XYZ file of N, CA and C in Angstrom:
288
model
N 74.212 87.240 123.875
C 75.566 87.312 123.377
C 76.132 85.893 123.273
N 76.743 85.593 122.117
C 77.348 84.287 121.869
C 78.862 84.470 121.819
N 79.571 83.662 122.592
C 81.033 83.716 122.617
C 81.558 82.475 121.900
N 82.331 82.697 120.818
C 82.907 81.575 120.083
C 84.345 81.917 119.695
N 85.079 80.894 119.309
C 86.473 81.094 118.915
C 87.124 79.784 118.567
N 88.443 79.744 118.699
C 89.204 78.530 118.409
C 90.207 78.275 119.526
N 90.634 77.028 119.622
C 91.675 76.643 120.575
C 92.565 75.612 119.897
N 93.876 75.772 120.048
C 94.825 74.862 119.431
C 95.361 73.849 120.418
N 95.574 72.653 119.924
C 96.151 71.566 120.710
C 97.342 71.011 119.948
N 98.443 70.725 120.646
C 99.645 70.203 120.027
C 99.967 68.855 120.661
N 100.056 67.818 119.830
C 100.343 66.467 120.298
C 101.677 66.010 119.723
N 102.533 65.443 120.569
C 103.782 64.854 120.090
C 103.510 63.374 119.848
N 103.624 62.951 118.578
C 103.267 61.588 118.208
C 104.444 60.624 118.317
N 105.647 61.083 117.962
C 106.803 60.193 117.973
C 108.082 61.016 117.916
N 109.177 60.367 118.285
C 110.511 60.934 118.100
C 111.252 59.976 117.182
N 111.709 60.494 116.043
C 112.317 59.680 114.999
C 113.721 60.177 114.679
N 114.575 59.277 114.205
C 115.890 59.681 113.721
C 115.805 59.755 112.206
N 115.922 60.979 111.680
C 115.801 61.234 110.253
C 116.933 62.152 109.803
N 117.163 62.207 108.507
C 118.115 63.160 107.947
C 117.351 64.447 107.672
N 117.833 65.535 108.244
C 117.162 66.820 108.102
C 117.330 67.356 106.691
N 116.238 67.826 106.107
C 116.287 68.408 104.777
C 116.929 69.786 104.766
N 116.998 70.450 105.914
C 117.567 71.796 106.006
C 119.075 71.762 106.263
N 119.484 71.091 107.355
C 120.901 71.104 107.734
C 121.661 69.869 107.254
N 120.950 68.802 106.849
C 121.596 67.598 106.335
C 122.146 66.668 107.391
N 121.902 66.956 108.653
C 122.407 66.112 109.738
C 121.403 65.020 110.088
N 121.885 63.802 110.337
C 120.983 62.782 110.882
C 120.740 63.110 112.359
N 119.532 63.469 112.690
C 119.217 63.913 114.052
C 117.814 63.467 114.442
N 117.513 63.607 115.706
C 116.173 63.298 116.201
C 115.194 64.344 115.692
N 114.032 63.882 115.267
C 112.958 64.757 114.811
C 111.703 64.406 115.604
N 110.968 65.417 116.028
C 109.697 65.158 116.683
C 108.593 65.229 115.637
N 107.723 64.259 115.664
C 106.551 64.236 114.789
C 105.397 64.787 115.613
N 104.822 65.900 115.143
C 103.778 66.585 115.899
C 102.498 66.718 115.097
N 101.397 66.733 115.847
C 100.067 66.913 115.256
C 99.448 68.139 115.913
N 99.039 69.107 115.102
C 98.395 70.322 115.612
C 96.924 70.291 115.201
N 96.040 70.328 116.209
C 94.598 70.293 115.977
C 94.000 71.613 116.463
N 93.228 72.250 115.603
C 92.519 73.475 115.972
C 91.041 73.137 116.071
N 90.448 73.449 117.236
C 89.042 73.127 117.477
C 88.214 74.398 117.613
N 86.989 74.322 117.100
C 86.022 75.398 117.251
C 85.462 75.343 118.669
N 85.376 76.501 119.334
C 84.840 76.539 120.692
C 83.597 77.418 120.741
N 82.680 77.034 121.589
C 81.470 77.809 121.838
C 81.343 77.948 123.349
N 81.349 79.167 123.839
C 81.359 79.441 125.280
C 82.526 78.723 125.962
N 83.693 78.768 125.308
C 84.953 78.214 125.815
C 84.960 76.688 125.907
N 83.997 76.025 125.286
C 83.942 74.562 125.260
C 84.337 74.103 123.859
N 85.429 73.322 123.752
C 85.822 72.819 122.422
C 84.783 71.824 121.903
N 84.281 72.094 120.677
C 83.212 71.264 120.131
C 83.695 70.274 119.086
N 84.375 70.763 118.047
C 84.820 69.861 116.986
C 86.085 70.413 116.337
N 86.935 69.500 115.847
C 88.150 69.951 115.153
C 87.814 70.407 113.736
N 88.434 71.498 113.295
C 88.231 71.920 111.910
C 89.540 72.039 111.153
N 90.673 71.827 111.830
C 91.967 71.852 111.150
C 92.914 70.905 111.859
N 93.561 70.032 111.077
C 94.568 69.122 111.612
C 95.779 69.173 110.689
N 96.939 69.452 111.264
C 98.172 69.545 110.488
C 99.255 68.731 111.162
N 100.149 68.180 110.342
C 101.248 67.360 110.825
C 102.570 67.986 110.391
N 103.612 67.844 111.238
C 104.926 68.383 110.897
C 105.991 67.627 111.675
N 107.203 67.624 111.116
C 108.371 67.130 111.830
C 109.265 68.319 112.123
N 109.956 68.278 113.274
C 110.876 69.349 113.625
C 112.209 68.751 114.024
N 113.263 69.257 113.396
C 114.629 68.807 113.670
C 115.070 69.348 115.023
N 115.613 68.481 115.872
C 116.101 68.931 117.170
C 117.501 69.526 117.066
N 118.165 69.365 115.917
C 119.506 69.908 115.735
C 119.455 71.374 115.318
N 118.673 71.683 114.272
C 118.638 73.061 113.758
C 117.297 73.745 113.989
N 116.257 72.998 114.368
C 114.953 73.588 114.645
C 114.059 73.751 113.423
N 114.519 73.306 112.253
C 113.720 73.440 111.029
C 112.474 72.559 111.124
N 111.370 73.080 110.629
C 110.111 72.344 110.646
C 109.680 72.057 109.220
N 109.240 70.821 108.994
C 108.790 70.412 107.669
C 107.389 69.841 107.786
N 106.459 70.376 106.990
C 105.091 69.878 107.001
C 105.032 68.527 106.305
N 104.205 67.638 106.833
C 103.993 66.324 106.229
C 102.492 66.077 106.143
N 102.102 65.183 105.245
C 100.694 64.832 105.107
C 100.301 63.823 106.182
N 99.009 63.611 106.340
C 98.519 62.624 107.308
C 99.040 61.233 106.967
N 99.071 60.901 105.679
C 99.547 59.587 105.250
C 101.029 59.414 105.590
N 101.830 60.460 105.358
C 103.254 60.387 105.689
C 103.443 60.265 107.198
N 102.653 60.988 107.981
C 102.746 60.911 109.435
C 102.379 59.516 109.922
N 101.327 58.926 109.349
C 100.934 57.563 109.719
C 102.037 56.567 109.374
N 102.664 56.751 108.213
C 103.745 55.864 107.789
C 104.952 55.993 108.726
N 105.313 57.210 109.098
C 106.439 57.420 110.012
C 106.156 56.815 111.381
N 104.917 56.963 111.852
C 104.545 56.360 113.128
C 104.607 54.844 113.064
N 104.149 54.267 111.971
C 104.175 52.815 111.809
C 105.609 52.303 111.766
N 106.485 53.009 111.060
C 107.900 52.620 111.011
C 108.512 52.690 112.395
N 108.177 53.727 113.145
C 108.717 53.893 114.486
C 108.221 52.775 115.406
N 106.948 52.424 115.294
C 106.365 51.392 116.151
C 106.895 50.005 115.819
N 107.209 49.763 114.543
C 107.673 48.435 114.153
C 109.180 48.282 114.283
N 109.869 49.320 114.756
C 111.305 49.208 114.981
C 112.151 49.537 113.774
N 111.582 50.109 112.724
C 112.349 50.481 111.541
C 112.698 51.962 111.555
N 112.762 52.552 112.735
C 113.119 53.973 112.823
C 114.565 54.149 112.385
N 114.891 55.337 111.994
C 116.246 55.614 111.552
C 116.359 55.681 110.054
N 115.320 55.287 109.344
C 115.351 55.398 107.896
C 115.138 56.849 107.517
N 115.849 57.326 106.530
C 115.730 58.733 106.176
C 114.381 59.046 105.556
N 113.964 60.282 105.745
C 112.722 60.749 105.145
C 113.032 61.999 104.339
N 112.725 61.981 103.084
C 112.864 63.168 102.274
C 114.205 63.312 101.589
N 115.253 62.792 102.179
C 116.580 62.879 101.589
C 117.280 61.554 101.764
N 118.175 61.250 100.834
C 118.914 60.011 100.952
C 119.955 60.141 102.059
N 120.346 59.020 102.640
C 121.295 58.997 103.738
C 122.670 59.460 103.277
N 123.047 59.124 102.056
C 124.365 59.505 101.543
C 124.262 60.827 100.799
N 125.065 61.778 101.234
C 125.093 63.085 100.611
C 126.227 63.135 99.574
N 125.977 63.656 98.379
C 127.058 63.776 97.402
C 128.067 64.821 97.859
N 129.312 64.568 97.612
C 130.378 65.477 98.000
C 130.435 66.640 97.019
N 130.386 67.851 97.554
C 130.477 69.033 96.720
C 131.618 69.897 97.224
N 132.479 70.327 96.306
C 133.602 71.160 96.732
C 133.445 72.583 96.259
């Protein structure tokens, strides 16, 4: 009998200040990496899925990002340029 399956791992890569695409508030966002690994007899062998996402701490909305976008956000955070908006401009047009 062979026992196999998957196991998920969640890594928090950075905390960034971004403008949320859902609620429009400038708030802290966590940049997360989710890795799913194939397991054989409960031993994780190799990753077969890696996904990146940001989650707004204000409203809880999650937005998927590519690996390149995640690397860019991490680099901005490490170099001290955090706070720049991602996905939406900082100034919102007034709508009545």
